[in-house]
Amino acid sequence: MARAAAWMLAFSLLQPLNAFIRPRLDNGLALTPPMGWNSYNRYTCFPNESIIQSNAKALVDLGLADLGYYYVTTDCGWASKTRTTNDTITWNPALFPSGFPALGDYIHSLGLGFGVYSDSGIYMCGNAEAGSLGNEVADADTFSAWGADMLKYDNCYSDADTGYPNVNYTPDKSPSSRYADMTEALQSTGRDMLFAICEWGVDFPSAWAPALGNTWRLTNDIIPEWRTIYRQVNQFVPSASLAGVGQWPDMDLLEVGNDVFTLPEEQTHFSLWSILKSPLIISAALEDSLTSINADSLAILSNTRVIGYNQDSLGKPANLTKRDTEGGIDMWSGPLSNDRTIVALVNWNDAAINGTLSLPDIGLQSAGVLFDVWNNISTTNVKTSYSATIPEHGTLLVELGETTPVGIYPAAMFAEVSGQGTTFSNVYGLTASTQYPLTINFDSSSSSSILVTVTTSGSSNSANTSLSAGAQSVSLLVTLNPVFDNTITVKLPSELSSPSPSVSSLLLGSPPSTFYPATAFTTAGGASLYTCHSDLCEPVGSKITYLSPNGSAQVAVSSNASSPTSSSNSTTSMVSKWVELTYCNNDVAFDTSWTNGRNARNVTISVNDGLPVRLEVPLAGRSSELFSPGKGWEDSATLGVLVPGFRAAGASDGEVADDVLTVSNAGGNAGVQPLGADIVGVRVWG
């Protein structure tokens, strides 16, 4: 297992450095992500009593309540613009003639939870009804008296220093103190109320909200456009490790059922919200006087498997595991209870693709059982990879069980025997290298030393080693290419007496890697080396900034000695290697959320003046973008990509020559953001 553990270091799992868990509110609520219905996405800030009642009843009539959709929340627009004469928050009687207490009674009569909405500012969002700022205790007592089970608490009209504008994404003070006031007020009522913080990600709420609320909005509002999904998930990445029982990062309300996405897009949306452990809050018209939800959308919202991933007792979200920007594919994966794994392969392309899930990319080599959710396919004994057609903007969502760790190849599953040769297929290579450590295990020992010959599809040469007398394993280094269908053949001498040892399994480790810190690069154009605050930009303490179409940085990568030997001595013979970037990016989309904001920046990597490979990295910031020393721009994360252009051994008339690796943002002028992510360092595998 030591070799398997070493291999795991090579994976492109996007891991923030120095993961942490904050103090957590313990009110016994939200043991799994909350589920329910909210009025906003469909009805914006114009709800009324009939709308809320008919949709609440539909939760029950459509069977959604039985699946866990519990809280029914009236969002903005319900309240009066003024308080009562005794300064009590109250409802708009023209919209809710029976009153909010009666609405709560009706919702409770259906066996559902009564959710209310207010704002941490002087007004609520939308129509500027009276907010709760300065009235937290009185309003909490009022909500409690009405029988509320949940409070969604927004962030409009809240910044006193700038005159209480509708929105301020750069306040002079953290919003956290206003939310702390309401947390204290809710606790003082003695009534259990789930507290949903809706701060929009202004001050990285994942750093403080777990101590104050049960859920916290990570992002600006979801919008009824397909591009919003990519923006939302890119902002989730740094907060993945902070989700847990009682506290859940909130990706915003669901758009499923609002007829703004295609069926595959709705499946992607619901899949990601589910496996990232976001609250599943429907915000479509289930049933009102004009319309009802369509059957396809209802089927998505009712998929018990996908709901089960969200409500899984382990409570650990998936996260971005691998991104192929140029191929338009993301892989998101995470653990489930009972030693299962969930994986989503997302197709961002505007066309269907044949997508391949590579199990080693998520730390696995095989799966005894696999269920392909949206294709409704079950299969067994999956070796190394699984492929399926993924529709435009769709997702291949699979559940894996009975898995084995990466690098373990039992002969019974992976090998075929022909004479004295045992050939293993479906062998995974992360990078081109001659330095993969391989251990060959045999089912018995021999009384004398045995010659063992090993050949791989990655090399035209064979390697010889000896199985010592009495031993049952032998180790050596082998050559593999960066594909998931390498072969390894182990051959014993034909003249061995019977019975001779048989190969029982292979154990394959990871090749070596070398880390090149930002301080080793030479910058050009507008790029420059920046010294970070203490203990930031880990593990280097510095980073390369201002990468752009004209700003770049280069480093000599030594050497090609571990690259597979080319079949010729041509100087044009090249191989591909896995390159892992340690980067910083905190380009949070606030004002740009409504247009082209993506919560991502691009980096291009090229080798020896070859064509650049583009990687669009998500946010890495895990500290306040307003008040922390580095403002989130000095928090590090990693993500990898396969890069061609490295010299194969023998490609330069047998000489070992350094490769030149360049990071930049080539072509950035044609994209959303000409500036690239900042680079702390680069690790080259193989």
XYZ file of C-alpha atoms in Angstrom:
686
model
C 0.000 0.000 0.000
C 2.992 2.327 0.381
C 3.386 2.351 -3.388
C -0.313 3.030 -3.884
C -0.073 5.898 -1.416
C 2.869 7.326 -3.319
C 0.936 7.069 -6.571
C -1.901 9.047 -5.047
C 0.397 12.056 -4.797
C 0.452 12.176 -8.574
C -3.250 12.662 -8.995
C -4.742 15.912 -10.154
C -6.999 16.162 -7.124
C -7.455 19.882 -6.644
C -6.365 20.241 -3.044
C -6.061 23.558 -1.250
C -2.935 23.592 0.849
C -3.456 23.692 4.632
C -7.062 22.426 4.619
C -8.877 23.446 7.758
C -12.121 23.038 9.641
C -13.648 26.027 11.392
C -15.633 26.036 14.662
C -19.144 24.870 13.933
C -22.600 25.833 15.137
C -24.211 22.876 16.896
C -27.979 23.341 17.007
C -28.892 19.785 16.004
C -30.270 20.871 12.637
C -29.264 20.160 9.024
C -27.593 16.850 9.785
C -27.803 16.412 6.016
C -28.139 19.237 3.466
C -31.565 20.895 3.777
C -34.166 20.175 1.110
C -37.291 22.095 0.252
C -38.903 24.736 -1.939
C -38.360 28.499 -2.231
C -40.330 31.033 -4.231
C -37.534 33.235 -5.604
C -36.265 31.790 -8.894
C -39.751 31.416 -10.323
C -41.631 34.299 -8.699
C -38.718 36.663 -7.835
C -39.877 39.206 -5.222
C -43.564 38.885 -6.090
C -44.985 35.950 -4.111
C -48.478 35.722 -2.696
C -50.475 33.476 -0.426
C -52.023 31.413 -3.212
C -48.630 30.756 -4.844
C -47.038 29.572 -1.617
C -49.978 27.379 -0.626
C -50.368 25.713 -4.020
C -46.662 24.915 -4.303
C -46.498 23.635 -0.730
C -49.427 21.325 -1.437
C -47.748 20.177 -4.651
C -44.670 19.091 -2.670
C -46.939 16.606 -0.959
C -49.160 15.682 -3.908
C -46.190 15.018 -6.222
C -44.452 12.825 -3.658
C -41.557 15.238 -3.208
C -42.169 15.689 0.503
C -41.783 11.946 0.977
C -38.355 12.203 -0.673
C -37.148 14.785 1.868
C -38.166 18.158 0.414
C -39.317 19.728 3.667
C -38.839 23.479 4.071
C -41.231 25.844 2.245
C -39.805 29.364 2.193
C -41.379 32.574 0.970
C -38.499 34.710 -0.301
C -38.387 38.485 -0.787
C -41.574 40.456 -1.398
C -43.737 39.081 1.422
C -43.294 41.858 3.977
C -44.755 45.301 4.465
C -42.498 48.229 3.644
C -43.093 49.585 7.133
C -43.243 48.010 10.542
C -46.255 48.091 12.848
C -46.710 50.866 15.385
C -44.881 48.732 17.967
C -41.982 48.251 15.502
C -42.830 44.626 14.635
C -42.017 43.204 11.215
C -45.205 42.200 9.409
C -46.580 40.841 6.163
C -48.145 42.666 3.239
C -51.891 42.096 3.769
C -52.675 42.599 0.084
C -50.469 39.612 -0.789
C -51.047 37.482 2.303
C -54.571 38.309 3.496
C -54.633 35.432 5.987
C -51.352 36.511 7.521
C -48.040 34.763 8.033
C -49.022 32.835 11.175
C -51.889 31.287 9.211
C -49.511 30.498 6.343
C -47.216 28.741 8.793
C -50.146 26.761 10.177
C -51.113 25.655 6.666
C -47.586 24.549 5.820
C -47.308 22.691 9.120
C -50.655 20.985 8.461
C -49.034 19.449 5.373
C -46.214 18.049 7.495
C -43.724 20.565 6.098
C -41.370 23.143 7.600
C -42.215 26.845 7.542
C -39.387 28.972 6.147
C -39.267 32.750 6.410
C -36.997 35.333 4.802
C -35.459 38.555 6.021
C -32.385 40.691 5.469
C -29.405 41.831 7.530
C -29.864 45.345 6.147
C -32.330 48.144 6.692
C -34.411 46.839 3.774
C -34.987 43.456 2.201
C -33.717 42.726 -1.292
C -36.001 43.451 -4.228
C -38.849 45.721 -3.196
C -37.133 47.365 -0.199
C -39.463 46.053 2.496
C -38.372 46.567 6.101
C -35.225 44.602 6.942
C -34.007 43.280 10.278
C -30.854 45.357 10.896
C -31.114 46.747 14.435
C -34.232 44.667 15.094
C -32.682 41.208 15.245
C -34.038 40.203 18.656
C -37.552 41.480 17.986
C -37.709 39.854 14.559
C -36.336 36.529 15.790
C -38.994 36.529 18.495
C -41.660 37.326 15.895
C -40.521 34.532 13.566
C -40.509 32.148 16.509
C -44.016 33.190 17.533
C -45.204 32.500 13.985
C -43.804 28.978 14.204
C -40.956 29.454 11.722
C -38.600 26.508 11.240
C -36.039 28.212 8.996
C -34.732 31.709 8.308
C -33.019 32.705 5.076
C -31.103 35.900 5.857
C -29.978 38.124 2.966
C -27.370 40.903 2.573
C -28.965 43.883 0.784
C -28.997 47.491 2.020
C -26.614 46.535 4.790
C -23.443 48.648 4.592
C -23.839 51.663 6.861
C -20.477 53.203 5.936
C -21.557 53.704 2.322
C -25.124 54.830 3.012
C -26.868 51.434 2.779
C -26.717 50.815 -0.982
C -28.702 47.913 -2.409
C -25.466 45.980 -3.009
C -21.884 46.572 -1.887
C -19.389 43.839 -2.746
C -16.504 45.642 -1.016
C -17.786 46.802 2.382
C -15.405 48.365 4.895
C -16.500 45.887 7.566
C -17.133 42.171 7.402
C -20.810 41.165 7.179
C -20.065 38.446 9.755
C -20.974 40.614 12.759
C -24.486 41.229 11.414
C -25.018 37.517 10.952
C -23.630 36.826 14.419
C -26.271 39.188 15.852
C -29.053 37.192 14.234
C -27.520 33.865 15.285
C -27.606 35.037 18.903
C -31.137 36.336 18.519
C -32.410 33.057 17.059
C -30.769 31.039 19.804
C -32.340 33.242 22.459
C -35.864 32.360 21.237
C -35.591 28.762 22.403
C -37.065 27.561 19.103
C -35.068 25.437 16.680
C -34.725 27.402 13.455
C -32.374 26.441 10.665
C -30.274 29.505 9.828
C -29.443 29.973 6.127
C -26.851 32.727 5.689
C -27.096 34.477 2.301
C -23.995 36.697 2.149
C -23.186 35.953 -1.542
C -19.535 35.059 -0.851
C -18.527 38.691 -0.258
C -16.148 37.967 2.644
C -15.375 34.261 2.093
C -18.116 33.113 4.479
C -16.721 29.587 4.649
C -14.118 31.018 7.043
C -16.709 32.216 9.590
C -20.234 31.133 8.667
C -19.962 27.514 9.953
C -19.864 28.926 13.486
C -23.006 30.981 12.881
C -25.339 29.145 10.514
C -26.370 25.814 9.077
C -25.864 26.843 5.452
C -24.073 29.729 3.795
C -24.307 31.048 0.269
C -20.942 30.806 -1.442
C -21.801 32.723 -4.572
C -23.701 35.530 -6.150
C -27.161 34.590 -7.432
C -27.669 31.766 -9.850
C -29.091 33.130 -13.116
C -31.322 31.437 -15.716
C -28.427 30.878 -18.124
C -26.394 27.690 -18.673
C -23.106 29.540 -18.078
C -24.081 30.106 -14.447
C -23.381 26.458 -13.535
C -19.678 26.705 -14.384
C -19.376 29.930 -12.404
C -21.048 28.442 -9.339
C -18.976 25.265 -9.181
C -15.691 27.145 -9.662
C -16.479 29.152 -6.538
C -17.328 26.016 -4.564
C -13.901 24.371 -4.902
C -12.016 26.090 -2.038
C -14.867 25.380 0.400
C -15.264 21.654 -0.198
C -13.427 20.559 2.939
C -15.602 22.821 5.088
C -18.877 20.987 4.463
C -19.998 18.652 7.201
C -22.845 17.537 9.415
C -24.869 20.599 10.389
C -23.065 23.018 8.057
C -23.287 23.081 4.267
C -21.970 25.479 1.603
C -24.931 26.688 -0.440
C -24.709 26.864 -4.241
C -28.066 28.710 -4.427
C -31.555 27.602 -5.422
C -32.244 24.999 -8.105
C -33.340 26.055 -11.588
C -34.611 22.561 -12.435
C -38.191 22.834 -13.686
C -38.036 26.466 -14.773
C -37.717 25.563 -18.470
C -34.457 27.502 -18.826
C -32.155 24.467 -19.219
C -32.246 21.463 -21.521
C -32.840 18.043 -20.003
C -29.084 17.175 -19.950
C -28.337 20.593 -18.451
C -30.870 20.002 -15.689
C -29.304 16.599 -15.019
C -25.872 18.236 -14.755
C -27.199 20.982 -12.484
C -28.938 18.522 -10.151
C -26.011 16.069 -10.196
C -23.470 18.701 -9.171
C -25.634 20.313 -6.482
C -26.286 16.855 -5.084
C -22.753 15.483 -4.916
C -21.290 18.805 -3.736
C -23.712 18.573 -0.791
C -25.452 21.850 -1.532
C -28.956 22.300 -0.117
C -31.493 20.995 -2.634
C -34.074 23.757 -2.705
C -36.522 23.607 -5.610
C -37.388 27.052 -6.939
C -39.714 26.230 -9.820
C -43.475 26.364 -10.167
C -44.610 22.940 -9.019
C -48.250 23.922 -9.273
C -49.977 27.289 -9.487
C -52.992 28.727 -11.261
C -51.095 29.016 -14.552
C -48.677 26.120 -14.806
C -47.229 22.961 -13.324
C -43.806 21.347 -13.487
C -43.013 19.203 -16.523
C -42.619 15.445 -16.153
C -38.939 15.288 -17.116
C -37.915 17.886 -14.563
C -40.033 16.226 -11.897
C -38.298 12.923 -12.635
C -34.898 14.569 -12.113
C -35.955 16.124 -8.818
C -37.425 12.779 -7.752
C -34.393 10.623 -8.563
C -33.866 8.799 -5.297
C -30.297 7.761 -6.097
C -29.168 11.301 -6.763
C -31.004 12.587 -3.698
C -29.304 9.810 -1.758
C -25.868 11.073 -2.772
C -26.777 14.485 -1.382
C -28.198 13.056 1.846
C -25.471 10.441 2.325
C -24.613 9.881 5.978
C -20.876 10.327 5.398
C -21.519 14.001 4.656
C -18.419 14.580 2.506
C -18.810 16.513 -0.754
C -17.197 15.716 -4.066
C -14.669 18.155 -5.449
C -12.944 18.917 -8.715
C -10.576 16.039 -9.441
C -9.466 16.725 -12.986
C -10.143 19.356 -15.641
C -9.484 19.025 -19.342
C -10.107 22.610 -20.415
C -9.330 22.082 -24.080
C -11.412 18.917 -24.155
C -14.284 20.660 -22.343
C -14.554 18.034 -19.588
C -14.519 18.183 -15.789
C -14.273 15.262 -13.393
C -15.774 15.690 -9.916
C -15.550 12.868 -7.384
C -15.977 12.131 -3.710
C -16.583 9.409 -1.127
C -19.911 7.941 -0.066
C -20.829 5.724 2.862
C -20.228 1.977 2.648
C -16.946 2.454 0.760
C -18.647 3.773 -2.367
C -17.459 6.563 -4.648
C -19.480 9.020 -6.715
C -18.087 10.511 -9.926
C -19.487 13.107 -12.323
C -17.900 13.580 -15.743
C -19.297 16.894 -16.997
C -19.397 17.774 -20.702
C -19.191 21.566 -21.068
C -19.017 21.247 -24.873
C -21.760 22.403 -27.216
C -21.891 18.899 -28.699
C -22.157 15.320 -27.489
C -18.896 13.502 -26.768
C -17.686 10.001 -26.003
C -16.493 10.485 -22.441
C -14.112 8.166 -20.618
C -13.933 7.954 -16.858
C -10.405 6.920 -15.863
C -10.647 5.250 -12.458
C -7.007 5.923 -11.509
C -7.753 9.645 -11.727
C -9.895 9.187 -8.617
C -7.500 6.809 -6.835
C -9.091 3.536 -7.966
C -8.033 0.740 -10.279
C -11.183 -1.328 -10.575
C -14.790 -1.471 -9.459
C -16.763 -4.618 -8.825
C -19.998 -2.739 -9.452
C -20.792 0.447 -11.372
C -24.131 2.191 -11.816
C -24.480 4.764 -14.590
C -27.284 6.902 -13.169
C -28.718 8.915 -16.053
C -28.265 6.054 -18.532
C -29.725 3.610 -15.992
C -27.011 1.019 -16.684
C -25.489 -1.409 -14.194
C -22.240 -3.197 -14.940
C -19.667 -5.257 -13.077
C -15.911 -5.811 -12.997
C -14.907 -2.460 -14.463
C -11.173 -2.323 -15.167
C -9.358 1.045 -15.223
C -11.925 2.960 -17.316
C -15.571 3.272 -18.287
C -16.857 5.062 -21.381
C -20.240 6.355 -22.469
C -21.759 9.010 -24.683
C -22.340 12.263 -22.815
C -24.855 14.630 -24.423
C -24.193 18.318 -24.969
C -23.883 19.955 -21.528
C -24.719 16.615 -19.945
C -23.088 14.551 -17.211
C -21.953 10.967 -16.876
C -22.861 10.298 -13.232
C -21.625 6.967 -11.881
C -21.617 5.252 -8.507
C -18.753 2.840 -7.867
C -18.579 0.042 -5.310
C -16.364 -2.913 -4.388
C -13.358 -0.925 -5.546
C -9.628 -1.608 -5.372
C -6.984 1.107 -4.893
C -5.024 2.423 -7.822
C -1.970 0.433 -8.871
C -3.269 -3.005 -7.845
C -3.711 -5.399 -10.774
C -4.905 -8.917 -9.814
C -4.104 -11.395 -12.560
C -7.559 -12.924 -12.284
C -9.096 -9.637 -13.473
C -6.442 -7.992 -15.646
C -4.309 -10.750 -17.179
C -4.351 -13.429 -19.843
C -1.868 -16.318 -19.868
C -0.263 -17.684 -23.009
C 2.403 -20.314 -22.440
C 4.919 -18.885 -19.971
C 3.783 -15.297 -20.653
C 1.225 -13.402 -18.575
C -0.042 -10.191 -20.205
C -1.776 -7.521 -18.134
C -3.981 -5.081 -20.030
C -5.738 -1.853 -19.038
C -2.622 -0.633 -17.241
C -2.771 3.082 -16.448
C 0.029 5.574 -16.993
C -0.214 9.111 -15.653
C 2.804 10.407 -17.548
C 5.454 9.257 -19.994
C 8.248 7.748 -17.911
C 10.778 4.926 -17.746
C 10.676 5.067 -13.942
C 7.437 3.383 -12.917
C 8.224 1.077 -9.965
C 6.651 -2.342 -10.546
C 6.378 -5.246 -8.135
C 5.447 -8.629 -9.626
C 3.851 -11.030 -7.168
C 3.823 -14.802 -7.688
C 1.555 -17.438 -6.191
C 4.488 -19.542 -4.962
C 8.244 -19.520 -4.650
C 10.853 -21.481 -6.545
C 13.686 -23.591 -5.204
C 16.104 -21.829 -7.528
C 16.559 -18.406 -9.091
C 14.331 -17.724 -12.116
C 14.904 -15.265 -14.966
C 11.925 -12.899 -15.367
C 11.517 -10.921 -18.599
C 9.213 -7.912 -18.663
C 8.014 -6.012 -21.710
C 5.576 -3.121 -21.885
C 3.701 -1.355 -24.647
C 5.586 1.774 -23.646
C 8.949 0.498 -24.841
C 10.378 -1.629 -27.624
C 12.951 -2.989 -25.186
C 12.498 -5.698 -22.586
C 13.854 -5.731 -19.046
C 15.318 -8.768 -17.285
C 15.424 -9.435 -13.583
C 15.654 -12.500 -11.335
C 13.215 -14.019 -8.889
C 15.435 -15.222 -6.088
C 15.099 -18.707 -4.706
C 12.418 -18.788 -2.026
C 11.058 -15.356 -2.984
C 7.500 -14.674 -4.198
C 7.986 -11.173 -5.593
C 10.420 -9.165 -7.654
C 10.657 -5.426 -8.335
C 11.988 -3.333 -11.196
C 11.363 -0.118 -13.140
C 9.228 -0.161 -16.289
C 8.231 2.230 -19.061
C 4.644 3.379 -19.577
C 2.870 5.965 -21.697
C 0.196 8.377 -20.402
C -2.791 6.250 -21.445
C -5.163 3.900 -19.644
C -4.558 0.891 -21.903
C -0.840 0.095 -21.519
C 0.104 -3.580 -21.431
C 2.723 -5.345 -19.311
C 3.866 -8.872 -20.171
C 5.746 -11.023 -17.665
C 7.494 -14.046 -19.161
C 9.241 -16.950 -17.436
C 11.649 -19.375 -19.114
C 9.914 -22.119 -21.078
C 12.184 -24.831 -19.701
C 10.963 -24.408 -16.093
C 9.910 -27.620 -14.438
C 6.298 -27.984 -13.465
C 4.807 -26.733 -11.277
C 6.398 -23.297 -11.752
C 5.320 -20.054 -10.030
C 2.481 -18.131 -11.675
C 2.042 -14.376 -11.634
C -0.728 -13.523 -9.172
C -0.737 -9.720 -9.343
C 1.108 -6.534 -10.192
C 1.620 -3.570 -7.887
C 2.425 -0.414 -9.820
C 3.721 2.741 -8.154
C 4.108 6.319 -9.284
C 7.128 7.631 -11.195
C 9.322 10.321 -9.640
C 8.506 14.005 -9.887
C 10.388 17.268 -9.566
C 8.968 20.515 -8.205
C 10.125 23.795 -9.752
C 9.334 26.762 -7.470
C 8.397 30.194 -8.769
C 11.809 31.421 -7.666
C 13.469 29.129 -10.260
C 11.643 30.752 -13.199
C 12.862 33.580 -15.387
C 10.117 36.107 -16.109
C 9.573 38.067 -19.306
C 7.176 40.722 -20.573
C 4.960 42.019 -17.787
C 5.276 38.918 -15.594
C 7.136 39.302 -12.300
C 8.082 37.452 -9.122
C 6.139 38.530 -6.032
C 7.056 37.792 -2.414
C 3.972 36.780 -0.445
C 3.008 37.373 3.162
C 4.366 35.014 5.785
C 3.075 31.429 5.526
C 1.225 32.140 2.286
C 1.849 31.092 -1.316
C 2.801 27.711 0.072
C 5.063 25.844 -0.293
C 7.313 28.539 -1.778
C 6.406 31.882 -0.232
C 6.527 33.573 -3.640
C 4.542 33.506 -6.858
C 4.723 34.617 -10.468
C 2.149 37.306 -11.206
C 0.842 39.123 -14.271
C 0.965 36.179 -16.628
C -0.735 37.373 -19.801
C -0.515 37.064 -23.593
C 2.673 39.146 -23.279
C 3.863 38.121 -19.822
C 5.471 34.709 -19.321
C 7.937 32.769 -17.215
C 10.314 29.947 -18.148
C 12.165 27.218 -16.306
C 14.605 24.537 -17.452
C 13.231 21.074 -16.720
C 15.940 18.461 -16.355
C 16.185 16.053 -17.883
C 14.720 13.670 -20.458
C 16.587 10.691 -18.990
C 13.382 9.231 -17.541
C 11.336 9.782 -20.698
C 10.531 6.753 -22.843
C 13.040 6.174 -25.618
C 11.890 7.367 -28.997
C 11.711 4.874 -31.828
C 14.043 7.139 -33.794
C 16.746 9.664 -33.102
C 14.767 12.464 -34.668
C 14.943 15.725 -32.756
C 11.196 16.080 -33.316
C 10.314 12.969 -31.255
C 8.372 14.135 -28.226
C 6.408 12.671 -25.314
C 3.716 14.007 -22.998
C 4.132 14.452 -19.258
C 1.816 15.281 -16.408
C 2.379 18.827 -15.170
C 0.817 19.906 -11.890
C 0.423 23.617 -11.243
C 0.415 25.124 -7.773
C -1.499 28.327 -8.366
C -3.323 31.230 -6.768
C -6.597 32.613 -8.099
C -9.129 34.742 -6.281
C -10.787 36.504 -9.210
C -14.246 36.269 -7.662
C -17.145 37.094 -9.972
C -19.390 39.640 -8.289
C -20.497 42.369 -10.725
C -19.620 40.054 -13.611
C -21.886 37.300 -12.289
C -24.696 38.551 -14.493
C -22.577 38.521 -17.652
C -19.368 36.587 -18.316
C -17.927 36.024 -14.832
C -16.516 32.505 -14.439
C -14.656 32.486 -11.095
C -11.705 31.117 -13.044
C -8.500 32.156 -14.727
C -6.483 30.562 -17.487
C -2.895 29.420 -17.589
C -1.111 28.055 -20.640
C 1.825 25.662 -20.470
C 4.115 24.937 -23.362
C 7.352 22.979 -23.651
C 10.202 23.681 -26.044
C 8.167 26.321 -27.899
C 5.457 23.798 -28.678
C 1.756 24.538 -28.832
C 0.470 25.787 -25.458
C -1.989 23.703 -23.444
C -4.646 25.733 -21.681
C -5.898 25.000 -18.161
C -8.671 27.117 -16.633
C -8.260 26.927 -12.864
C -11.061 27.619 -10.364
C -10.798 29.809 -7.290
C -8.166 28.916 -4.708
C -8.778 31.671 -2.139
C -9.637 30.362 1.320
C -9.450 33.599 3.267
C -11.157 36.968 3.208
C -10.926 38.713 -0.139
C -11.441 41.977 1.771
C -9.466 41.860 5.005
C -6.904 39.014 5.028
C -3.194 39.778 4.366
C -3.211 38.308 0.876
C -6.932 38.919 0.254
C -7.237 35.315 -0.928
C -4.704 35.866 -3.690
C -1.931 34.111 -1.749
C -3.810 30.872 -0.979
C -2.513 27.932 -2.979
C -4.176 24.990 -4.685
C -3.066 22.441 -7.281
C -4.439 21.159 -10.570
C -2.719 19.169 -13.300
C -2.773 18.732 -17.053
C -1.026 16.525 -19.605
C 1.447 18.562 -21.669
C 3.145 17.384 -24.882
C 6.510 18.467 -26.225
C 9.012 16.937 -23.804
C 12.008 15.375 -25.506
C 12.065 11.617 -25.618
C 15.295 9.923 -24.595
C 17.421 9.594 -27.694
C 15.682 12.474 -29.446
C 18.820 14.617 -29.451
C 21.392 12.153 -30.757
C 21.583 10.493 -27.373
C 22.328 13.676 -25.442
C 20.397 14.515 -22.306
C 19.088 18.044 -22.872
C 16.950 20.197 -20.628
C 13.389 20.953 -21.666
C 12.185 24.548 -21.442
C 8.745 24.913 -19.849
C 6.859 28.178 -20.293
C 3.828 29.377 -18.341
C 1.775 32.248 -19.707
C -1.764 33.088 -20.787
C -1.343 32.732 -24.516
C -4.462 33.798 -26.374
C -5.887 35.468 -23.279
C -6.905 38.547 -25.227
C -9.569 36.475 -26.931
C -11.090 35.314 -23.656
C -12.908 36.737 -20.680
C -9.774 37.548 -18.680
C -6.410 38.390 -20.281
C -4.573 37.963 -16.971
C -3.761 34.414 -15.971
C -3.669 32.803 -12.555
C -0.574 33.346 -10.426
C 1.892 30.447 -10.282
C 3.642 29.306 -7.084
C 5.374 26.385 -8.749
C 5.179 23.536 -11.211
C 5.646 19.820 -10.592
C 6.630 17.636 -13.536
C 5.974 13.902 -13.244
C 8.156 11.289 -14.868
